[in-house]
Coordinates of C-alpha atoms in Angstrom, one line a residue:
Chain A
X29 CA 0.0 0.0 0.0
X30 CA 1.2 3.4 -0.9
X31 CA 1.6 5.8 2.0
X32 CA 2.1 9.6 1.9
X33 CA 5.4 10.6 3.4
X34 CA 6.5 14.2 4.1
X35 CA 10.3 14.8 4.5
X36 CA 11.5 18.1 5.8
X37 CA 15.3 18.6 5.5
X38 CA 17.5 21.7 5.6
X39 CA 20.8 20.0 5.2
X40 CA 21.7 19.1 1.6
X41 CA 24.0 16.3 2.7
X42 CA 21.3 14.6 4.8
X43 CA 18.9 15.0 2.0
X44 CA 21.1 13.0 -0.4
X45 CA 21.4 10.2 2.1
X46 CA 17.8 10.1 2.7
X47 CA 16.7 10.3 -0.8
X48 CA 19.0 7.3 -1.7
X49 CA 17.3 5.3 1.2
X50 CA 13.8 6.2 0.2
X51 CA 14.4 5.6 -3.6
X52 CA 13.1 2.0 -3.7
X53 CA 10.1 2.7 -1.5
X54 CA 6.7 2.5 -3.3
X55 CA 5.3 5.4 -1.2
X56 CA 4.5 8.9 -2.3
X57 CA 7.3 11.0 -0.9
X58 CA 7.3 14.9 -0.8
X59 CA 10.5 16.8 0.1
X60 CA 10.5 20.2 1.8
X61 CA 13.3 22.5 3.0
X62 CA 11.0 24.2 5.5
X63 CA 8.1 23.1 7.7
X64 CA 6.0 26.1 6.7
X65 CA 6.0 25.0 3.1
X66 CA 4.9 21.5 4.1
X67 CA 2.1 22.7 6.5
X68 CA -0.4 23.2 3.7
X69 CA -0.2 19.5 2.4
X70 CA -0.1 18.3 6.0
X71 CA -3.3 20.0 6.9
X72 CA -5.0 19.1 3.6
X73 CA -4.2 15.5 3.6
X74 CA -2.7 14.3 6.8
X75 CA 0.3 12.3 5.7
X76 CA 1.0 8.9 7.2
X77 CA 4.5 9.9 8.2
X78 CA 6.6 13.1 8.6
X79 CA 10.4 12.8 8.8
X80 CA 11.8 16.0 10.1
X81 CA 15.5 17.1 10.5
X82 CA 16.2 18.3 14.1
X83 CA 19.9 18.3 13.9
X84 CA 20.6 22.0 14.1
X85 CA 18.6 23.8 16.7
X86 CA 15.1 22.7 15.5
X87 CA 13.1 24.6 18.0
X88 CA 10.7 26.3 15.5
X89 CA 10.0 23.2 13.5
X90 CA 9.3 21.1 16.7
X91 CA 7.0 23.6 18.2
X92 CA 4.9 23.5 15.0
X93 CA 4.9 19.7 15.0
X94 CA 3.9 19.8 18.8
X95 CA 0.9 22.0 17.9
X96 CA -0.1 19.6 15.2
X97 CA 0.2 16.5 17.4
X98 CA -1.8 18.1 20.1
X99 CA -4.9 17.8 18.0
X100 CA -6.2 14.1 18.3
X101 CA -6.9 14.1 14.6
X102 CA -3.2 13.8 13.9
X103 CA -2.8 10.9 16.3
X104 CA -2.3 8.4 13.4
X105 CA 0.4 10.7 11.8
X106 CA 3.8 9.3 12.6
X107 CA 6.6 11.8 13.2
X108 CA 10.2 10.7 13.2
X109 CA 12.9 13.2 14.1
X110 CA 16.4 13.0 12.7
X111 CA 18.6 14.1 15.6
X112 CA 22.4 14.7 16.2
X113 CA 24.6 11.8 17.3
X114 CA 24.9 13.0 20.8
X115 CA 21.1 13.7 21.1
X116 CA 19.7 13.5 24.6
X117 CA 16.4 14.6 26.1
X118 CA 14.4 13.9 29.3
X119 CA 11.3 15.9 28.8
X120 CA 9.4 14.0 26.0
X121 CA 6.3 16.0 26.7
X122 CA 7.8 19.0 24.9
X123 CA 9.1 16.9 21.9
X124 CA 6.0 15.3 20.5
X125 CA 7.5 12.8 18.1
X126 CA 6.9 9.1 17.8
X127 CA 10.4 8.1 17.4
X128 CA 13.9 9.5 16.7
X129 CA 16.8 8.4 14.7
X130 CA 20.4 9.6 15.0
X131 CA 21.8 11.1 11.9
X132 CA 24.8 8.7 11.8
X133 CA 22.5 5.7 11.9
X134 CA 20.2 6.7 9.0
X135 CA 21.5 4.1 6.6
X136 CA 21.0 1.1 8.9
X137 CA 17.9 2.1 10.9
X138 CA 15.7 4.5 9.0
X139 CA 13.6 2.0 7.0
X140 CA 13.2 -0.3 10.1
X141 CA 12.1 2.5 12.3
X142 CA 9.6 3.7 9.8
X143 CA 8.1 0.2 9.4
X144 CA 8.0 -0.2 13.2
X145 CA 6.2 3.1 13.6
X146 CA 3.5 2.1 11.1
X147 CA 3.0 -1.3 12.8
X148 CA 2.8 0.3 16.2
X149 CA 0.3 2.9 15.3
X150 CA -1.9 0.3 13.4
X151 CA -2.0 -1.8 16.6
X152 CA -3.1 1.1 18.7
X153 CA -5.7 2.4 16.4
X154 CA -7.1 -1.1 15.5
X155 CA -7.9 -1.9 19.2
X156 CA -10.5 -0.6 21.5
X157 CA -8.6 1.1 24.3
X158 CA -11.0 -0.2 27.1
X159 CA -11.2 -3.9 26.1
X160 CA -8.1 -4.2 23.8
X161 CA -10.4 -6.0 21.4
X162 CA -10.2 -5.3 17.7
X163 CA -12.3 -2.2 16.9
X164 CA -14.6 -1.1 14.1
X165 CA -12.2 -1.0 11.2
X166 CA -10.7 -4.4 11.9
X167 CA -14.2 -5.8 12.4
X168 CA -15.3 -4.4 8.9
X169 CA -12.2 -5.8 7.3
X170 CA -12.7 -9.2 8.9
X171 CA -16.3 -9.6 7.8
X172 CA -15.5 -8.3 4.3
X173 CA -12.5 -10.7 4.0
X174 CA -14.6 -13.6 4.9
X175 CA -17.4 -12.7 2.5
X176 CA -14.9 -12.3 -0.4
X177 CA -13.4 -15.6 0.3
X178 CA -16.8 -17.3 0.3
X179 CA -16.5 -18.5 3.8
X180 CA -19.8 -19.8 5.5
X181 CA -20.0 -18.2 8.9
X182 CA -22.4 -16.8 11.5
X183 CA -22.2 -13.2 12.9
X184 CA -23.6 -12.3 16.3
X185 CA -24.2 -8.7 17.5
X186 CA -24.5 -8.2 21.2
X187 CA -25.3 -5.4 23.4
X188 CA -26.5 -4.7 27.0
X189 CA -30.0 -3.9 28.1
X190 CA -30.3 -1.4 30.9
X191 CA -26.7 -0.4 30.8
X192 CA -27.3 3.3 30.7
X193 CA -29.2 3.6 34.1
X194 CA -26.5 1.4 35.7
X195 CA -23.8 3.8 34.3
X196 CA -25.8 6.8 35.5
X197 CA -26.3 5.4 39.0
X198 CA -23.0 3.9 39.7
X199 CA -20.7 6.2 37.6
X200 CA -18.8 5.5 34.4
X201 CA -15.9 3.7 35.9
X202 CA -18.1 0.9 37.1
X203 CA -19.9 1.1 33.8
X204 CA -16.5 0.5 32.2
X205 CA -15.9 -2.5 34.5
X206 CA -19.0 -4.2 33.2
X207 CA -17.9 -3.4 29.5
X208 CA -14.5 -5.0 30.2
X209 CA -16.2 -8.0 31.8
X210 CA -18.5 -8.5 28.9
X211 CA -15.5 -8.3 26.5
X212 CA -13.6 -10.9 28.5
X213 CA -16.6 -13.2 28.7
X214 CA -17.4 -13.2 25.0
X215 CA -13.7 -13.6 24.0
X216 CA -13.1 -16.6 26.3
X217 CA -16.4 -18.3 25.9
X218 CA -16.2 -18.0 22.0
X219 CA -12.5 -19.2 22.0
X220 CA -13.3 -22.1 24.3
X221 CA -16.2 -23.2 22.1
X222 CA -14.3 -22.7 18.8
X223 CA -10.5 -22.2 19.2
X224 CA -10.0 -21.8 15.5
X225 CA -11.5 -19.5 13.0
X226 CA -13.6 -17.5 15.5
X227 CA -13.4 -13.7 15.9
X228 CA -14.4 -11.3 18.6
X229 CA -14.5 -7.5 18.2
X230 CA -15.6 -4.5 20.2
X231 CA -17.6 -2.0 18.1
X232 CA -17.6 0.6 20.9
X233 CA -19.8 1.4 23.9
X234 CA -21.6 -1.8 25.0
X235 CA -21.7 -3.2 21.4
X236 CA -19.7 -6.3 20.6
X237 CA -19.7 -8.7 17.6
X238 CA -18.5 -12.3 17.3
X239 CA -18.0 -14.7 14.3
X240 CA -18.3 -18.4 14.6
X241 CA -19.3 -21.5 12.6
X242 CA -23.1 -21.4 12.2
X243 CA -23.4 -24.8 14.0
X244 CA -21.7 -23.5 17.1
X245 CA -23.1 -20.0 17.6
X246 CA -26.5 -20.7 19.2
X247 CA -25.1 -22.8 22.0
X248 CA -22.2 -20.4 22.6
X249 CA -24.6 -17.5 22.8
X250 CA -26.7 -19.3 25.4
X251 CA -23.6 -19.9 27.4
X252 CA -22.6 -16.2 27.2
X253 CA -26.0 -15.0 28.3
X254 CA -26.2 -17.5 31.2
X255 CA -22.7 -16.8 32.5
X256 CA -23.2 -13.0 32.1
X257 CA -26.4 -13.2 34.1
X258 CA -24.7 -14.7 37.1
X259 CA -21.4 -12.7 36.9
X260 CA -23.1 -9.3 36.5
X261 CA -24.7 -9.6 40.0
X262 CA -21.2 -8.9 41.6
X263 CA -21.3 -5.4 40.0
X264 CA -24.4 -4.2 41.8
X265 CA -24.6 -2.9 45.3
X266 CA -26.1 -5.5 47.7
X267 CA -29.2 -3.4 48.4
X268 CA -30.1 -3.0 44.7
X269 CA -29.4 -6.8 44.1
X270 CA -31.9 -7.7 46.8
X271 CA -34.6 -5.4 45.3
X272 CA -33.8 -6.7 41.9
X273 CA -33.7 -3.3 40.3
X274 CA -32.1 0.1 40.4
X275 CA -33.8 3.4 40.5
X276 CA -32.7 6.1 38.0
X277 CA -34.1 9.2 36.4
X278 CA -35.2 8.9 32.8
X279 CA -35.0 11.6 30.0
X280 CA -38.3 13.2 31.1
X281 CA -36.9 13.6 34.6
X282 CA -39.2 10.8 36.1
X283 CA -37.8 8.1 38.5
X284 CA -38.0 4.7 36.9
X285 CA -37.2 1.2 37.9
X286 CA -34.6 -0.6 35.8
X287 CA -34.1 -4.3 36.2
X288 CA -30.6 -6.0 36.4
X289 CA -28.6 -5.8 33.2
X290 CA -29.0 -8.5 30.6
X291 CA -27.5 -9.2 27.1
X292 CA -29.4 -9.2 23.9
X293 CA -27.9 -11.0 20.9
X294 CA -28.9 -10.9 17.2
X295 CA -27.5 -13.5 14.9
X296 CA -27.3 -14.0 11.1
X297 CA -25.4 -16.1 8.8
X298 CA -24.6 -16.5 5.1
X299 CA -25.3 -20.2 5.2
X300 CA -28.8 -20.0 3.5
X301 CA -28.6 -16.4 2.2
X302 CA -26.2 -14.2 0.5
X303 CA -24.4 -11.1 1.6
X304 CA -22.0 -9.2 -0.5
X305 CA -21.1 -6.3 1.7
X306 CA -20.2 -6.3 5.4
X307 CA -22.7 -3.5 6.2
X308 CA -25.5 -5.5 4.8
X309 CA -24.7 -8.4 7.2
X310 CA -24.2 -6.1 10.1
X311 CA -27.4 -4.4 9.6
X312 CA -29.3 -7.8 9.6
X313 CA -27.5 -8.9 12.8
X314 CA -28.4 -5.6 14.3
X315 CA -32.1 -6.0 13.4
X316 CA -32.1 -9.4 14.8
X317 CA -30.8 -7.9 18.0
X318 CA -33.7 -5.5 18.2
X319 CA -36.0 -8.5 17.8
X320 CA -34.3 -10.3 20.6
X321 CA -34.9 -7.3 22.8
X322 CA -38.6 -7.5 22.2
X323 CA -38.9 -11.2 23.1
X324 CA -39.7 -12.3 26.6
X325 CA -38.3 -15.7 27.3
X326 CA -35.1 -15.8 25.1
X327 CA -32.6 -13.2 24.8
X328 CA -31.2 -13.9 21.4
X329 CA -32.7 -14.2 17.9
X330 CA -31.5 -16.0 14.9
X331 CA -32.2 -14.9 11.3
X332 CA -33.9 -17.8 9.6
X333 CA -34.6 -16.2 6.3
X334 CA -33.2 -17.8 3.1
X335 CA -32.2 -16.4 -0.3
X336 CA -34.3 -17.6 -3.1
Chain B
X16 CA 7.5 -10.3 68.1
X17 CA 6.4 -6.8 66.9
X18 CA 3.1 -7.0 65.2
X19 CA 4.0 -4.3 62.7
X20 CA 7.0 -6.2 61.6
X21 CA 5.0 -9.4 61.2
X22 CA 2.4 -7.6 58.9
X23 CA 5.2 -6.0 57.0
X24 CA 6.9 -9.4 56.4
X25 CA 3.5 -11.1 55.6
X26 CA 2.6 -8.3 53.1
X27 CA 5.6 -9.1 51.0
X28 CA 4.3 -12.5 50.1
X29 CA 3.1 -12.5 46.6
X30 CA 2.4 -16.1 45.7
X31 CA 1.7 -19.3 47.5
X32 CA 3.5 -22.6 47.0
X33 CA 1.8 -25.9 46.4
X34 CA 2.7 -29.5 47.3
X35 CA 4.4 -31.8 44.9
X36 CA 1.4 -34.2 44.2
X37 CA -0.6 -31.2 43.1
X38 CA 2.2 -30.0 40.8
X39 CA 2.1 -33.3 39.1
X40 CA -1.5 -32.9 38.5
X41 CA -1.0 -29.4 37.3
X42 CA 1.5 -30.6 34.7
X43 CA -0.8 -33.3 33.4
X44 CA -3.6 -30.8 33.1
X45 CA -1.6 -28.2 31.3
X46 CA 0.1 -30.7 28.9
X47 CA -3.3 -31.9 27.8
X48 CA -4.0 -29.7 24.6
X49 CA -7.7 -30.6 24.8
X50 CA -8.3 -29.8 28.4
X51 CA -11.5 -28.0 28.9
X52 CA -12.1 -24.9 30.9
X53 CA -14.5 -27.0 33.1
X54 CA -11.8 -29.5 33.9
X55 CA -9.3 -26.9 34.9
X56 CA -12.0 -25.2 37.0
X57 CA -12.8 -28.3 39.0
X58 CA -9.1 -28.8 39.5
X59 CA -8.4 -25.4 40.6
X60 CA -11.3 -25.3 43.0
X61 CA -9.9 -28.2 44.8
X62 CA -6.8 -26.6 45.9
X63 CA -6.6 -23.6 48.2
X64 CA -3.3 -22.4 46.8
X65 CA -4.5 -22.4 43.1
X66 CA -7.8 -20.9 44.1
X67 CA -6.1 -18.1 45.9
X68 CA -3.8 -17.4 42.9
X69 CA -6.6 -17.4 40.4
X70 CA -8.7 -15.0 42.6
X71 CA -5.7 -12.8 43.2
X72 CA -5.1 -12.5 39.4
X73 CA -8.8 -11.9 38.4
X74 CA -9.2 -9.2 41.1
X75 CA -6.0 -7.4 40.1
X76 CA -6.3 -4.0 38.5
X77 CA -5.0 -5.6 35.2
X78 CA -8.3 -7.1 34.5
X79 CA -10.0 -3.9 35.6
X80 CA -12.6 -4.9 38.3
X81 CA -10.8 -5.4 41.7
X82 CA -13.0 -6.8 44.6
X83 CA -15.7 -8.2 42.3
X84 CA -15.0 -11.8 41.6
X85 CA -15.3 -14.5 44.3
X86 CA -16.1 -17.5 42.3
X87 CA -13.5 -19.8 40.6
X88 CA -15.8 -20.6 37.7
X89 CA -16.4 -16.9 37.0
X90 CA -12.7 -16.2 37.4
X91 CA -11.9 -18.9 34.9
X92 CA -14.1 -17.6 32.2
X93 CA -12.9 -14.1 32.7
X94 CA -9.2 -15.0 32.6
X95 CA -9.4 -17.5 29.8
X96 CA -7.7 -20.9 29.3
X97 CA -4.3 -19.6 28.3
X98 CA -3.9 -17.1 31.1
X99 CA -4.9 -19.8 33.6
X100 CA -2.6 -22.3 32.1
X101 CA 0.2 -19.8 32.4
X102 CA -0.7 -19.1 36.0
X103 CA -0.6 -22.7 36.8
X104 CA 2.8 -23.1 35.2
X105 CA 4.2 -20.4 37.5
X106 CA 3.3 -22.3 40.7
X107 CA 6.2 -23.2 42.8
X108 CA 6.7 -26.3 45.0
X109 CA 7.8 -26.5 48.5
X110 CA 9.1 -30.0 49.2
X111 CA 9.8 -29.2 53.0
X112 CA 6.2 -28.4 53.6
X113 CA 4.8 -31.5 52.0
X114 CA 3.9 -33.3 55.4
X115 CA 2.1 -30.3 56.9
X116 CA 0.5 -29.0 53.7
X117 CA -1.2 -32.2 52.7
X118 CA -2.8 -32.3 56.0
X119 CA -3.8 -28.7 55.7
X120 CA -5.0 -29.2 52.2
X121 CA -7.3 -32.1 53.2
X122 CA -8.7 -30.1 56.1
X123 CA -9.3 -27.1 53.9
X124 CA -11.0 -29.2 51.2
X125 CA -13.2 -31.0 53.7
X126 CA -14.2 -27.6 55.4
X127 CA -15.2 -26.5 51.8
X128 CA -17.3 -29.5 51.4
X129 CA -19.1 -28.9 54.7
X130 CA -19.7 -25.4 53.7
X131 CA -21.2 -26.2 50.4
X132 CA -23.7 -28.6 52.0
X133 CA -24.8 -26.1 54.6
X134 CA -25.1 -23.3 52.0
X135 CA -27.3 -25.5 49.9
X136 CA -29.4 -26.5 53.0
X137 CA -30.0 -22.8 53.7
X138 CA -30.7 -22.2 50.0
X139 CA -28.1 -19.5 49.7
X140 CA -27.7 -18.0 46.3
X141 CA -24.1 -18.8 45.6
X142 CA -22.9 -22.0 47.5
X143 CA -19.8 -21.9 45.4
X144 CA -18.6 -18.6 46.8
X145 CA -19.1 -19.8 50.4
X146 CA -17.3 -23.0 49.8
X147 CA -14.4 -20.9 48.4
X148 CA -14.3 -18.9 51.6
X149 CA -14.1 -22.2 53.4
X150 CA -11.4 -23.6 51.2
X151 CA -9.3 -20.5 51.9
X152 CA -10.1 -20.0 55.6
X153 CA -6.6 -21.3 56.8
X154 CA -4.5 -19.6 54.0
X155 CA -3.1 -17.5 56.7
X156 CA -1.3 -20.7 58.0
X157 CA 0.5 -21.1 54.7
X158 CA 1.4 -17.5 54.8
X159 CA 2.9 -17.9 58.3
X160 CA 4.9 -21.0 57.2
X161 CA 6.3 -19.0 54.3
X162 CA 7.2 -16.0 56.2
X163 CA 8.3 -17.6 59.4
X164 CA 9.0 -21.3 58.8
X165 CA 11.1 -22.2 61.9
X166 CA 9.1 -20.1 64.3
X167 CA 5.7 -21.4 63.0
X168 CA 6.8 -25.1 63.3
X169 CA 7.8 -24.4 66.8
X170 CA 4.4 -22.7 67.5
X171 CA 2.6 -25.8 66.1
X172 CA 4.6 -28.0 68.4
X173 CA 4.0 -25.8 71.4
X174 CA 0.3 -25.8 70.9
X175 CA 0.4 -29.5 71.2
X176 CA 2.7 -29.6 74.3
X177 CA 0.7 -26.9 76.1
X178 CA -2.5 -28.4 74.9
X179 CA -3.9 -25.1 73.8
X180 CA -5.5 -23.7 70.6
X181 CA -3.0 -22.8 67.8
X182 CA -4.6 -19.4 67.3
X183 CA -4.0 -18.5 71.0
X184 CA -0.3 -19.2 70.8
X185 CA -0.1 -17.3 67.4
X186 CA -1.6 -14.3 69.1
X187 CA 0.9 -14.6 72.0
X188 CA 3.9 -14.9 69.7
X189 CA 3.0 -12.8 66.6
X190 CA 0.2 -10.5 68.0
X191 CA -2.2 -11.7 65.4
X192 CA -3.7 -15.0 64.4
X193 CA -3.7 -16.9 61.0
X194 CA -7.3 -15.9 60.5
X195 CA -6.2 -12.2 60.6
X196 CA -3.2 -12.9 58.4
X197 CA -5.5 -14.5 55.9
X198 CA -7.7 -11.5 56.1
X199 CA -4.8 -9.1 55.6
X200 CA -3.7 -11.0 52.4
X201 CA -7.2 -11.3 51.0
X202 CA -7.6 -7.5 51.4
X203 CA -4.2 -6.9 49.8
X204 CA -5.1 -9.2 46.9
X205 CA -8.4 -7.3 46.6
X206 CA -10.6 -10.2 47.2
X207 CA -14.3 -9.4 47.5
X208 CA -15.6 -8.6 51.0
X209 CA -17.7 -11.8 50.7
X210 CA -14.4 -13.8 51.0
X211 CA -12.5 -11.5 53.3
X212 CA -15.0 -11.7 56.3
X213 CA -15.3 -15.5 56.4
X214 CA -11.5 -15.9 56.2
X215 CA -10.8 -13.1 58.8
X216 CA -13.4 -14.0 61.3
X217 CA -13.7 -17.8 61.0
X218 CA -12.8 -18.0 64.8
X219 CA -14.9 -15.1 65.8
X220 CA -18.0 -15.1 63.6
X221 CA -19.7 -12.5 65.7
X222 CA -17.4 -9.8 64.3
X223 CA -18.6 -10.2 60.7
X224 CA -20.3 -7.1 59.4
X225 CA -21.9 -7.6 56.0
X226 CA -21.5 -11.3 55.5
X227 CA -22.6 -12.9 58.8
X228 CA -24.3 -16.0 57.4
X229 CA -21.2 -16.8 55.1
X230 CA -18.9 -16.2 58.0
X231 CA -21.1 -18.4 60.4
X232 CA -21.1 -21.2 57.8
X233 CA -17.3 -21.2 57.4
X234 CA -16.9 -21.0 61.2
X235 CA -19.0 -24.1 61.8
X236 CA -17.7 -26.0 58.7
X237 CA -14.2 -25.6 60.1
X238 CA -15.3 -27.1 63.4
X239 CA -17.2 -29.9 61.7
X240 CA -14.1 -30.8 59.6
X241 CA -12.0 -30.8 62.7
X242 CA -14.6 -32.9 64.5
X243 CA -14.7 -35.4 61.6
X244 CA -10.9 -35.7 61.8
X245 CA -9.9 -35.2 58.2
X246 CA -6.5 -34.0 57.5
X247 CA -4.4 -32.1 59.9
X248 CA -4.6 -28.4 60.5
X249 CA -2.1 -28.0 63.4
X250 CA -5.0 -28.0 65.8
X251 CA -5.4 -30.9 68.3
X252 CA -8.8 -29.8 69.8
X253 CA -12.2 -29.2 68.4
X254 CA -13.2 -25.6 69.3
X255 CA -16.7 -25.0 70.5
X256 CA -19.2 -23.3 68.1
X257 CA -19.8 -19.6 68.9
X258 CA -23.5 -19.1 70.1
X259 CA -23.7 -16.4 67.5
X260 CA -23.2 -18.9 64.6
X261 CA -25.8 -21.3 66.2
X262 CA -28.3 -18.5 66.4
X263 CA -27.8 -17.3 62.8
X264 CA -27.9 -20.7 61.2
X265 CA -30.5 -22.1 63.5
X266 CA -30.0 -25.9 63.0
X267 CA -32.7 -28.4 63.7
X268 CA -31.8 -31.3 66.1
X269 CA -30.9 -33.9 63.4
X270 CA -29.5 -31.5 60.9
X271 CA -25.9 -31.8 62.0
X272 CA -26.1 -35.6 61.6
X273 CA -27.5 -35.3 58.1
X274 CA -24.7 -32.9 57.2
X275 CA -22.0 -35.4 58.4
X276 CA -23.7 -38.1 56.3
X277 CA -23.9 -36.0 53.1
X278 CA -20.3 -34.9 53.5
X279 CA -18.9 -38.5 53.9
X280 CA -18.8 -39.5 50.3
X281 CA -17.3 -36.3 48.8
X282 CA -14.7 -36.1 51.7
X283 CA -13.5 -39.7 50.9
X284 CA -13.5 -39.4 47.0
X285 CA -12.0 -35.9 46.7
X286 CA -8.8 -37.0 48.4
X287 CA -8.5 -40.0 46.1
X288 CA -9.0 -38.0 42.9
X289 CA -6.3 -35.3 43.5
X290 CA -3.7 -37.1 45.6
X291 CA -3.6 -40.3 43.5
X292 CA -0.6 -40.9 41.2
X293 CA -3.0 -41.3 38.2

């Protein structure tokens, strides 16, 4: 995949070395002498990587970089500083780069450092910070990859019922505990039931998905629901547990009673029907989840429709 | 001995050792690639050391919900097979303690069996959690052995010579008993209150605040296990039941006999399963 790389170098000698190193790369590379010239393109297109020379008193350049990196939208933009051989710093807060390389090591290390930077950022962005499970982008890729390959699989979409009043009453940090718990339970139960070829992802909030063989998903879902029901009790205060509900104020400002949290799961599969795009499949799973929420006895619903 | 020094030394202990027969079992469980979570759960719940380690891990800040999990089966499904296997691999062995530890292990396990039976009879919601409190009630003795091996062996001997209760000599020498030591460790490892109280107050159930029934059950189960004479806990007498526990559990006249009868089979078979060479 071609990436956009911005290289900002004042020194002609260093530029020669860097150009030579970058020459075989398939990426789009733009060279600039001054960071101000580069800013336009940086703001317009957010490059994947900025390599900036900080060998001779780079204060101005670095302060501009710091301003950029201060905005979360630039979090996926890697910045590597080229520094003098005797470079030393303790205060990284004022030097917001992702990595550095000593000018005398460019030939050996530059390419490796760049690759490592990309790998690192990918891992960080791909996972949900709370549960450390794969996030949205990875989930979409995973579903699409399986559809493109022609795999037969089942997709489950799970979320919590009555999570919001719990979060409101006990605070977000206990709410986070429950999300983490749910992530661990789904991950471990799915893996225990199907060690190979399964997948678990965290869409965000209290929404999770998992992918399994169609034959295994129903039983696994029942287990997840059952185990969650018994573990979640530990997260309520004793008094509320005895009552069996919590009191919380709804959007209209009225006090309402909310039962102990449960999970609802919607399941679909491409075994009997076709999906071409991941979003189609996710939508059906989500619809099935809404159906599950309306049911009384079972808390999951399986899509039984067939393509003609 | 200065109590503060004792506590300081105790708090340094991070992991508990197990006895060689258990280690053998651990290896056979880990090496089986098709072992199920259920099988490992059963195995872990039969050993106080492994149970304590698993609960310590799941209640650590790493997993993000300290003080919430008091059941081994819950802990297992939250940690996952690989983490548990890794944890079991890290268990150390203490050859020297083999003699005492096996006796203590049998005593702990039979206390857990009594506790489960009583919890079921009282129709409590989570019999597993109470039996874990019972399984771990003497964990303070293991901590004492680890922190003060020579002194503690002397204390066990002197309890026998002087014909007094072990916890009385412990208090004279260390300024605190194994029950309190167990409670200190359980707190430090962020165990839920539901486990801390029964461990801490198993000799003084009247002091329990929130979990009085649970503590009373562990108190009485410990006494029943001693009366039945399974294993060896260092104690030579059967202590009397505290009136508070009698009151709270309200046994009918024949109930204790029934409990003994029901416990007989699990007590005899559990030892066979886990200490055999198979």
